[in-house]
Coordinates of C-alpha atoms in Angstrom, one line a residue:
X28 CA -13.1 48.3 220.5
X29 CA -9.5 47.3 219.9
X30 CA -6.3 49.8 219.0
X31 CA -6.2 47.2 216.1
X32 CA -9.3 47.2 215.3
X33 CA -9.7 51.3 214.7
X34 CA -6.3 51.5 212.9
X35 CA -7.6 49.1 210.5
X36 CA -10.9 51.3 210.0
X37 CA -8.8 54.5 209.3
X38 CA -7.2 52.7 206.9
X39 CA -9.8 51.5 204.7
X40 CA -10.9 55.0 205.0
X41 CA -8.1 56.9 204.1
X42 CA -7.7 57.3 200.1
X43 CA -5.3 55.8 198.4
X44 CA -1.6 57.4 198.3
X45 CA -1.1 59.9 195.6
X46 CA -4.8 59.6 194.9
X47 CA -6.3 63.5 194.3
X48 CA -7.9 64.5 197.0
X49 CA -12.1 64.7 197.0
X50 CA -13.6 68.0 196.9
X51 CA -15.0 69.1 200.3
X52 CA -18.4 68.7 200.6
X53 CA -19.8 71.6 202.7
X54 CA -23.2 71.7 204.2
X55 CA -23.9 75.4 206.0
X56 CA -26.9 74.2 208.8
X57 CA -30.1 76.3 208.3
X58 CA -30.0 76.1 212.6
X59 CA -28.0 75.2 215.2
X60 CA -28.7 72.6 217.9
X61 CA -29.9 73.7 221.6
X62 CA -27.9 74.6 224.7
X63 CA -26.1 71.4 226.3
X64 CA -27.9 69.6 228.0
X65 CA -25.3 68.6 230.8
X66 CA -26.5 69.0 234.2
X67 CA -24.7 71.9 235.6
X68 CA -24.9 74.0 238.7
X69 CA -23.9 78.0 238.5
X70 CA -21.4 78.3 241.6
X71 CA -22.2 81.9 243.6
X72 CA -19.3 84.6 243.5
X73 CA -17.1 84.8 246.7
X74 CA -15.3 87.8 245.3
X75 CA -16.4 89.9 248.3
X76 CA -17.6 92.3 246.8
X77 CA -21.4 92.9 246.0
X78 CA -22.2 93.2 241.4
X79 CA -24.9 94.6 239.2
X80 CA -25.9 93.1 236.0
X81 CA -25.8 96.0 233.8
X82 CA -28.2 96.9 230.8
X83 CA -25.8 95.1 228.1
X84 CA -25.8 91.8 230.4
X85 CA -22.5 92.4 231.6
X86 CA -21.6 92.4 235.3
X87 CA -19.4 95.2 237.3
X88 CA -18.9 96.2 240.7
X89 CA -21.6 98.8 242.2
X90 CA -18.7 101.4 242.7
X91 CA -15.7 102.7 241.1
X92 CA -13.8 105.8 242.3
X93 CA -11.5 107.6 244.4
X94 CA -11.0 106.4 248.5
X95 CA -12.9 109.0 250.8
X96 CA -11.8 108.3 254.2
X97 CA -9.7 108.8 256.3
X98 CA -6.5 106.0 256.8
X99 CA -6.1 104.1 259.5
X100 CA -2.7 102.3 259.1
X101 CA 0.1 104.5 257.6
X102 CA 3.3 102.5 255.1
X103 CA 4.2 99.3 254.1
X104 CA 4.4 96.1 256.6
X105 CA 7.0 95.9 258.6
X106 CA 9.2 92.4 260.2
X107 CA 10.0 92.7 263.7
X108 CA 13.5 93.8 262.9
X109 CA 15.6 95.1 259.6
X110 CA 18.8 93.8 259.4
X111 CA 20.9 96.6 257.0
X112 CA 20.4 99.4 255.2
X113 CA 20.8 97.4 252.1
X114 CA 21.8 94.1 250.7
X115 CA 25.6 94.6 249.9
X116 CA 26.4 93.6 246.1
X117 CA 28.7 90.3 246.1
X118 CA 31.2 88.5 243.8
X119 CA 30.0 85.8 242.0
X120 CA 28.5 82.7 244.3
X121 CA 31.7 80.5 244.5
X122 CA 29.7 77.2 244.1
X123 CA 29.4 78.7 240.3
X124 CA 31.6 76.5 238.7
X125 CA 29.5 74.0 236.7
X126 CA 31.1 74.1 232.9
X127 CA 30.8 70.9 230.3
X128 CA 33.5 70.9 227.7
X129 CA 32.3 67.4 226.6
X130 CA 28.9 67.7 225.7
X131 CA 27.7 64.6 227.8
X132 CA 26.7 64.1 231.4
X133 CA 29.5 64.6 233.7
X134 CA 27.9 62.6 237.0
X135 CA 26.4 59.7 237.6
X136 CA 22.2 59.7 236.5
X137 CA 20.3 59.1 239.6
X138 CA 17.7 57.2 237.6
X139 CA 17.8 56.5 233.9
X140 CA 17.4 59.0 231.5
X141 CA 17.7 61.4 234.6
X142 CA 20.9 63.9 234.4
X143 CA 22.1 65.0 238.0
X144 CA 21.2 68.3 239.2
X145 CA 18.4 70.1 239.1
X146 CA 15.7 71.4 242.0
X147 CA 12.9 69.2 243.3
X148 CA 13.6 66.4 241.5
X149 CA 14.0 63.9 244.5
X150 CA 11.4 62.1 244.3
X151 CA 9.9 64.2 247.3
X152 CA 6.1 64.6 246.8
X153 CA 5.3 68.7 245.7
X154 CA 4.0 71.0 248.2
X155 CA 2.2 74.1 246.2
X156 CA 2.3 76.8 249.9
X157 CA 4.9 79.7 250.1
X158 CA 8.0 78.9 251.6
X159 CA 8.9 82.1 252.7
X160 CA 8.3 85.6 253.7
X161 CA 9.8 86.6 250.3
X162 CA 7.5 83.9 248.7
X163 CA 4.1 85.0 250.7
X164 CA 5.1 88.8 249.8
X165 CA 5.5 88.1 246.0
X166 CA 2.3 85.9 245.9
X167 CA 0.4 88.2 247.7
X168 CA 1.5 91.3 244.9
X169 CA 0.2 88.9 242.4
X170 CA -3.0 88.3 243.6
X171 CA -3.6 91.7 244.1
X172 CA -3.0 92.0 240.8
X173 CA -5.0 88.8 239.5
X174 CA -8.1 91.2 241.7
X175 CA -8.0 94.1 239.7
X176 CA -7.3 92.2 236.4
X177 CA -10.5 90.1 237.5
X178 CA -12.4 93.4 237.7
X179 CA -11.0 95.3 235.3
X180 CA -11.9 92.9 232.1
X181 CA -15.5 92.7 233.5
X182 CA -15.9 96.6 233.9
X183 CA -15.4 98.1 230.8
X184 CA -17.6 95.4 229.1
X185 CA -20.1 96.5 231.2
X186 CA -19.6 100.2 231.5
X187 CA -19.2 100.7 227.4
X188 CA -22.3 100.2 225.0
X189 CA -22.3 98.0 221.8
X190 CA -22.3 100.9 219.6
X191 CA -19.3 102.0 221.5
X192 CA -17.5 99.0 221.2
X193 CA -18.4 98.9 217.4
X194 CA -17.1 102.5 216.9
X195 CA -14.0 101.2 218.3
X196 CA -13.6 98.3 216.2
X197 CA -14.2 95.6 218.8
X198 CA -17.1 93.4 217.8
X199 CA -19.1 90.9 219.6
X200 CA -16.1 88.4 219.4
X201 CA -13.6 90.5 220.7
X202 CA -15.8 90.8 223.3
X203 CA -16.4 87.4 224.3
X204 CA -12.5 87.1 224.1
X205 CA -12.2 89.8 226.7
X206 CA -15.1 88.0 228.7
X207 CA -12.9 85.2 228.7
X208 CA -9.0 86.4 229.8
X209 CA -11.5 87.7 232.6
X210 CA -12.7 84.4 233.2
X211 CA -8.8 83.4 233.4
X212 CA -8.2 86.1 236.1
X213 CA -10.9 84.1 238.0
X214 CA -8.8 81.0 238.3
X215 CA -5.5 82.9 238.6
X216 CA -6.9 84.4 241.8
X217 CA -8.0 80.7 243.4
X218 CA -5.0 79.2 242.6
X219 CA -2.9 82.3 244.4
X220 CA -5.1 82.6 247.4
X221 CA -4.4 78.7 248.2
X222 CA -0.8 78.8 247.6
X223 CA -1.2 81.5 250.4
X224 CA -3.6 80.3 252.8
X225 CA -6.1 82.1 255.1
X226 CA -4.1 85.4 254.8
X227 CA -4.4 86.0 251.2
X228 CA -5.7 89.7 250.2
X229 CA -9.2 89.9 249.1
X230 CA -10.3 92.1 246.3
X231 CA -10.8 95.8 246.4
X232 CA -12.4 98.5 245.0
X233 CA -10.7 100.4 242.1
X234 CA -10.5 103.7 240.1
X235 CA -9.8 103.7 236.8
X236 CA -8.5 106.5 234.4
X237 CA -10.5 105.5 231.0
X238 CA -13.6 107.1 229.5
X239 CA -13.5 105.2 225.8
X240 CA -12.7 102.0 225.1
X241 CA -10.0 102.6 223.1
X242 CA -8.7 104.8 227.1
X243 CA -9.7 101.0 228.3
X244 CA -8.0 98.9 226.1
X245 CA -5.1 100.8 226.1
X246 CA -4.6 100.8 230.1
X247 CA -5.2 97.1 229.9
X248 CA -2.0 96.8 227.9
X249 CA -0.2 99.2 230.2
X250 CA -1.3 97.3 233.0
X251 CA -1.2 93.7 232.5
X252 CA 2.8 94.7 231.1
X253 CA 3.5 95.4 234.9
X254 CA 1.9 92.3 235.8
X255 CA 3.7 90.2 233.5
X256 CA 7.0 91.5 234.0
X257 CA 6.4 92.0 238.1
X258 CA 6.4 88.3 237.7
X259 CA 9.3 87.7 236.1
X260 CA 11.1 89.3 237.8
X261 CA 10.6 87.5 241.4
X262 CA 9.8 84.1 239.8
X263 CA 12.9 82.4 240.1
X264 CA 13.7 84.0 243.4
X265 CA 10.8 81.8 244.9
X266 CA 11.9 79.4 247.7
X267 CA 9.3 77.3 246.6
X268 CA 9.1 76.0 243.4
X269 CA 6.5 74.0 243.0
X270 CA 4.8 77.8 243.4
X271 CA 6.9 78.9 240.8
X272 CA 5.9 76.3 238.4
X273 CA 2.0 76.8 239.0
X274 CA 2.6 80.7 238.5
X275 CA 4.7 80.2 235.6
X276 CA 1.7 78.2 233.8
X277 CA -0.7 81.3 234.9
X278 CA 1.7 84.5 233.9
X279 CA 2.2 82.7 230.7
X280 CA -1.4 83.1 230.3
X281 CA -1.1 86.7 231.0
X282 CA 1.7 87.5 228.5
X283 CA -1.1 86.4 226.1
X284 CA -3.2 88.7 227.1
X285 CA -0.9 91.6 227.0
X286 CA 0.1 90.5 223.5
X287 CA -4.3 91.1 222.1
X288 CA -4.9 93.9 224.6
X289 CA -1.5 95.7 222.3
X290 CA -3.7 93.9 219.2
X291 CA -6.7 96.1 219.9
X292 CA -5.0 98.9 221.2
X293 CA -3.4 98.9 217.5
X294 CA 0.0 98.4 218.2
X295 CA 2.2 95.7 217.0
X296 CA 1.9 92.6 219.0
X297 CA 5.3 91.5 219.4
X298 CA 8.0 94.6 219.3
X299 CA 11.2 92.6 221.5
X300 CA 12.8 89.3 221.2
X301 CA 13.3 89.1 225.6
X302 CA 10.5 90.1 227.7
X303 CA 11.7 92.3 230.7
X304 CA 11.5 91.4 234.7
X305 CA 11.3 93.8 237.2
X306 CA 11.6 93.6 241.0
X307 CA 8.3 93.5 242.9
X308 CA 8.7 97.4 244.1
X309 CA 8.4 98.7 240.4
X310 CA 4.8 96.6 239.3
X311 CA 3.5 97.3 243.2
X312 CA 4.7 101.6 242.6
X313 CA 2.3 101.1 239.3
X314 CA -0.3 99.4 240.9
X315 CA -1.0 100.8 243.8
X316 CA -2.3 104.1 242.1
X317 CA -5.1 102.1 240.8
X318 CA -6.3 100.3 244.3
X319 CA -9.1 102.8 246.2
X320 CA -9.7 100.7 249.0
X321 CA -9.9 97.4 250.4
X322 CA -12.1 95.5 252.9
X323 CA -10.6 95.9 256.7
X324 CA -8.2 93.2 258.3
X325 CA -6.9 93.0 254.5
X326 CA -3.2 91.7 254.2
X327 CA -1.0 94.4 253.4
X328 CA 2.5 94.8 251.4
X329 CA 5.9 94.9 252.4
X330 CA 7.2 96.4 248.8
X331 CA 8.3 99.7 248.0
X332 CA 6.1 103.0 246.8
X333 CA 8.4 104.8 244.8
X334 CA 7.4 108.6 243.5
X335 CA 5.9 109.0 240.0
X336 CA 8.0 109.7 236.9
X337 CA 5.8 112.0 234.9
X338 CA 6.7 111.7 230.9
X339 CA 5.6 114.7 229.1
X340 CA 5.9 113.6 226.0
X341 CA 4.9 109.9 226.2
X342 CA 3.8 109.3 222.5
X343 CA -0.1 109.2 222.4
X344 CA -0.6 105.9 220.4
X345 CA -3.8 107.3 219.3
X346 CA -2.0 109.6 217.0
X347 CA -1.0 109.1 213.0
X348 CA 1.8 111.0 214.2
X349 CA 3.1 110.2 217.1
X350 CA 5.6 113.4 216.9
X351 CA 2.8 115.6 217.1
X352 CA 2.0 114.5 220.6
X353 CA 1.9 117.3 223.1
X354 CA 5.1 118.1 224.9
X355 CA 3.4 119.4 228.4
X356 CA 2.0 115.7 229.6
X357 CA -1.7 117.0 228.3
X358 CA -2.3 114.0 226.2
X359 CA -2.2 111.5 229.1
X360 CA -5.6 111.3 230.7
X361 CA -4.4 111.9 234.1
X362 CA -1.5 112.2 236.0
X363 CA -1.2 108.4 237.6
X364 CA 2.3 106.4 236.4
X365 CA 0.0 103.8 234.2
X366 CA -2.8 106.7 232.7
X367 CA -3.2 106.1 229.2
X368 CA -3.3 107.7 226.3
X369 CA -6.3 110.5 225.6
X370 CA -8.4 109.0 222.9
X371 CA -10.6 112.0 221.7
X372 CA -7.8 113.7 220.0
X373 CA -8.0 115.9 216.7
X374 CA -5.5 113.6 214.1
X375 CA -6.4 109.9 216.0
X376 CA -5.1 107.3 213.6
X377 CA -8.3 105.0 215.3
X378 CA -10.2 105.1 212.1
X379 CA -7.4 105.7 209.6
X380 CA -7.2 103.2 207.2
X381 CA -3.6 103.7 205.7
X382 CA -0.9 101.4 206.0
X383 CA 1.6 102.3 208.2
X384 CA -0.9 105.0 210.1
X385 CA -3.7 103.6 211.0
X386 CA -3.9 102.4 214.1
X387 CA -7.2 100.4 214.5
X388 CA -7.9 96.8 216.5
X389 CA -5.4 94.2 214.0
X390 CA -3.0 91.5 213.7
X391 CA -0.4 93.4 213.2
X392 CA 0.5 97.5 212.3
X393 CA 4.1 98.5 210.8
X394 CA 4.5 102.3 212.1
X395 CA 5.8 104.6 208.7
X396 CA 6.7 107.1 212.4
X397 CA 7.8 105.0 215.3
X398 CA 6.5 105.8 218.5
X399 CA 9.7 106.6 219.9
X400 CA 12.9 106.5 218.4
X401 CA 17.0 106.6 218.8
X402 CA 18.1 110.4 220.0
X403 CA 14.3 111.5 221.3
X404 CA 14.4 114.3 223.2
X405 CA 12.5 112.7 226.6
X406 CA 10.7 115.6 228.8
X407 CA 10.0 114.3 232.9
X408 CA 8.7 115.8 235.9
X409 CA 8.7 114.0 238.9
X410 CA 6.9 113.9 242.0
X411 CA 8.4 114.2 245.6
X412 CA 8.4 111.2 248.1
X413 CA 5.6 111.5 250.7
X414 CA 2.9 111.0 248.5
X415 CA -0.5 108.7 249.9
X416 CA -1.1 106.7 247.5
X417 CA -2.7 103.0 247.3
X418 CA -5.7 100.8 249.9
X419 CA -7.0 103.5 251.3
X420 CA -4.2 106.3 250.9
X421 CA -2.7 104.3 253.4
X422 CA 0.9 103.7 252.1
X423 CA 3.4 106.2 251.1
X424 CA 5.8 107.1 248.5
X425 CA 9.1 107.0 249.8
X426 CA 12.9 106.6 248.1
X427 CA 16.4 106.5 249.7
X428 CA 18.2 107.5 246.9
X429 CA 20.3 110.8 246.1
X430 CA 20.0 113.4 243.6
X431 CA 18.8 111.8 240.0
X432 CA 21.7 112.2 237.9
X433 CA 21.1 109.3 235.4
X434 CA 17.7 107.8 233.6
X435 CA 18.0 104.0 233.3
X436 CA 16.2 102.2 230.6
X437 CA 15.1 98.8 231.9
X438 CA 14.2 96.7 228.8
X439 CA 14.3 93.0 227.0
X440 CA 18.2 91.4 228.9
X441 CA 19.3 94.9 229.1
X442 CA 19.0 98.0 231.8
X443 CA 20.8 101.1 230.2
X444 CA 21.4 104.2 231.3
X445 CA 21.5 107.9 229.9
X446 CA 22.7 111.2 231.4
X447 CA 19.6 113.2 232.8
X448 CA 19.4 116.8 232.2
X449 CA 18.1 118.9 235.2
X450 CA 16.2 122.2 234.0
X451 CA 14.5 122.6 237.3
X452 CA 12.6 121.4 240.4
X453 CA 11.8 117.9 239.7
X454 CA 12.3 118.5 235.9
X455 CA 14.8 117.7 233.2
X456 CA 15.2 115.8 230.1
X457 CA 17.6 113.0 228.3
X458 CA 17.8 111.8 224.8
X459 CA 16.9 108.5 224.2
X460 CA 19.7 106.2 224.0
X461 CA 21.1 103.4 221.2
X462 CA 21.9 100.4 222.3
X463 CA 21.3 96.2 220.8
X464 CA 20.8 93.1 222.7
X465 CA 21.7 90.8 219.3
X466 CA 22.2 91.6 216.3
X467 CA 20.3 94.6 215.2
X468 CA 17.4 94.1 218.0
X469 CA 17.1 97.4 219.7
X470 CA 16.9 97.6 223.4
X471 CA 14.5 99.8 223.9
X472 CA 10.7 99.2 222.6
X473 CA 7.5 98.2 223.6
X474 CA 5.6 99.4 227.0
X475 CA 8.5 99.5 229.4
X476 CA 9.7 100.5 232.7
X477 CA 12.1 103.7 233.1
X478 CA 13.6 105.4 236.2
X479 CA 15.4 108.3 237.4
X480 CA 18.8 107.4 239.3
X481 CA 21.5 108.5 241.5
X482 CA 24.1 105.9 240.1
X483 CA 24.4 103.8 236.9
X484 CA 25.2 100.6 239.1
X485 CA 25.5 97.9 236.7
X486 CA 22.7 94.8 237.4
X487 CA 21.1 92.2 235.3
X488 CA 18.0 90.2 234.9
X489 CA 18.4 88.3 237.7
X490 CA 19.9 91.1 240.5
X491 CA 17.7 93.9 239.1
X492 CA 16.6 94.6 242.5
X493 CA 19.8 95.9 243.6
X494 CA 18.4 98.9 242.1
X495 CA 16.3 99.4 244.0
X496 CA 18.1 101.8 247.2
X497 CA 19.2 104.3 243.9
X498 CA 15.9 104.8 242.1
X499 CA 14.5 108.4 242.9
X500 CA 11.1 108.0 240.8
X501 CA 9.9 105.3 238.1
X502 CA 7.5 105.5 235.4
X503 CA 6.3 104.0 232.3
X504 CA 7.3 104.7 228.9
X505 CA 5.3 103.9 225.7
X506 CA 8.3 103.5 223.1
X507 CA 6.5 101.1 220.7

């Protein structure tokens, strides 16, 4: 059939400008038609790791829980040789200098429509493998993270009963949206393990904090806010960027997720106008905890474990009032740096249908009481380096930094600091600081990354990392 030909059609179909439009006529079937009947073939998992198929028709791995043994191999992966200490800050790259006062293209277009400049746009056909030890180390910390994302999903659909999930708010669609974003984690993983190769880490076996849904839901929020931003924050470091392109099309597909796992946790889905990038040391320090052991021969990390940052008084965002959560750390559910919130609380907002209070699966929820707020009083206790943590206990918390003397803030284009108050061993407290990134758009919101540090060295999005040598311990802070 001709282009002509079906133009043609729709017009003689189409009514008549300015002609009122007909009134719908809607049919509701009495039944629906049968399955497809496309020839398909089911393709077997090659996970490596052995599921059950659980009373609700929902798959899971046979085990979940702490690691038992004993460790074999003992801290991060080393190189053959370190060079320094640390990587000295620098003045600004003296090749810098690109600035157009006119508006128009400055040099001649190697092709039309084609301004000069750019990365990888010679022509040269794409090649999607690392390039790097920095790219095969940043790849392989996202597909460990794609693993327990794939797992995750799966496991509280199958460890949580309908009635559960309909106490909870989260009906069979919700479900089968959840079913889904797992689904996704399935295809991140492929496309990471072959833009690693032969080496790339298999999945593990995990412990998780949660005992409700709600516990679940929540730490999927928590979680997938380190994976976002651990990708962020490394992406445009890649020395390849044909992988930077493919992850960027699959981490956009995560910041999704985050946005309806905050949805059914009952928080507001979009609470910053800049989403926040951290160095690959910070999501690995909040991952790790999570990771009970993996298969032998597994590919191990070169990244940083830095020491907890306990926050006492992390709102609970199961609570009408957030100011009535407990100042002792009681109302996390355990004492990992990503734990969430306890659930089964006296004054949970879960079920509370008031505007501005209740805090049920939605939309959208405006907060009458802000989770956090400008001059809160923030209570911490911190853990000493030396800590197993991770695959098998097998890698170790560890930080070179001084005595804490400041808590930085890392958020939206912004990290800010605030003096830290010492009222102990490994305690203190700070208040929680102003600052705006435009306009009237506070800094600090959202789940978010905060630190305790020796200096307040001044960084940016794309140096971050430079922090890195003055952190003493990291943790996560719920501030809306």
């Amino acid at each position: 059939m001709s282009n002509s030909f079906v133009l043609a059609a729709a017009l003689l179909l189409a009514p008549a400008l300015g002609a009122p439009a007909p009134a719908p006529q809607v049919t509701v079937p009495a039944s629906f038609g049968p399955d497809s009947q496309i020839s398909a073939t089911i393709q077997p998992s090659t996970t490596g790791y052995r599921l059950e198929v659980l009373e609700n028709g929902y798959t899971s791995a046979t085990y979940h829980g702490p690691y038992t043994g004993t460790p074999t191999t003992i801290g991060a992966v080393d190189a053959p040789t370190t060079l320094a200490a640390s990587i000295p800050m620098l003045p600004l790259n003296p090749t810098a200098t690109y600035y157009n006062t006119k508006g128009a293209p400055l040099n001649p277009m190697p092709a039309p429509y084609t301004p000069a400049g750019g990365l990888g746009t010679n022509g040269s056909l794409p090649r999607y493998m690392v390039e790097s030890d920095f790219d095969f180390e940043s790849i392989a910390l996202g597909l460990y993270q794609e693993w327990i994302e794939l797992d995750l999903f799966h496991d509280g659909l199958a460890r949580f009963t309908d009635e559960e999930f309909t106490a909870a708010g989260l009906g069979p669609e919700a479900r089968s949206l959840i079913e889904f974003m797992a689904d996704q984690e399935s295809g991140h993983s492929t496309l990471l393990t072959n833009m690693l190769g032969e080496r790339a880490p298999k999945q593990c076996i995990y412990d998780y904090p949660y005992t409700t849904v709600r516990e679940w839901v929540d730490f999927m929020q928590r979680l997938t806010r380190f994976g976002e931003s651990g990708v962020w924050g490394f992406i445009n470091h890649l020395d390849s960027r044909e992988v930077g392109q493919l992850l960027a099309q699959s981490i956009a597909t995560e910041a999704r997720q985050q946005q309806i796992f905050r949805q059914m946790s009952g928080l507001t889905p979009m609470d910053v106008w800049f989403e926040n990038g951290w160095p690959q040391s910070w999501s690995w320090t909040m991952l790790a905890p999570y990771i009970s052991y993996c298969p032998e021969n597994t590919t191990r990390l070169a990244w940083q474990n830095f020491p907890t940052l306990h926050i006492l008084n992390n709102a609970n965002i199961n609570r009408y009032s957030p100011n009535d959560t407990a100042q002792d750390g009681s109302e996390t559910v355990g004492p990992r740096i990503a734990d969430p919130s306890r659930s089964n609380i006296t004054g949970s907002c879960e079920n509370l249908n008031v505007t501005g209070y209740g805090c049920g699966p939605a939309v959208a929820h405006n907060k009458s009481e802000p989770l956090s707020f400008v001059g809160k009083k923030v209570l911490f206790e911190w853990e000493a380096p030396g800590q197993a943590v991770g695959p098998n206990n097998s890698y170790v918390t560890a930080t070179t930094a001084g005595a804490p003397k400041y808590v930085a803030w890392s958020q939206q284009l912004n990290l800010t600091y605030s003096p830290l108050t010492v009222t102990g061993n490994n305690t203190g407290y700070t208040f929680q600081p102003e600052g705006f990134v435009y306009g009237g758009d506070g800094i600090i919101n959202g789940t978010m990354a905060v630190m305790l540090t020796d200096l307040d060295l001044y960084v940016t999005p794309f140096n971050t990392s430079m922090l890195n040598p003055h952190i003493v311990a990291l943790g996560l802070y719920q501030a809306g």
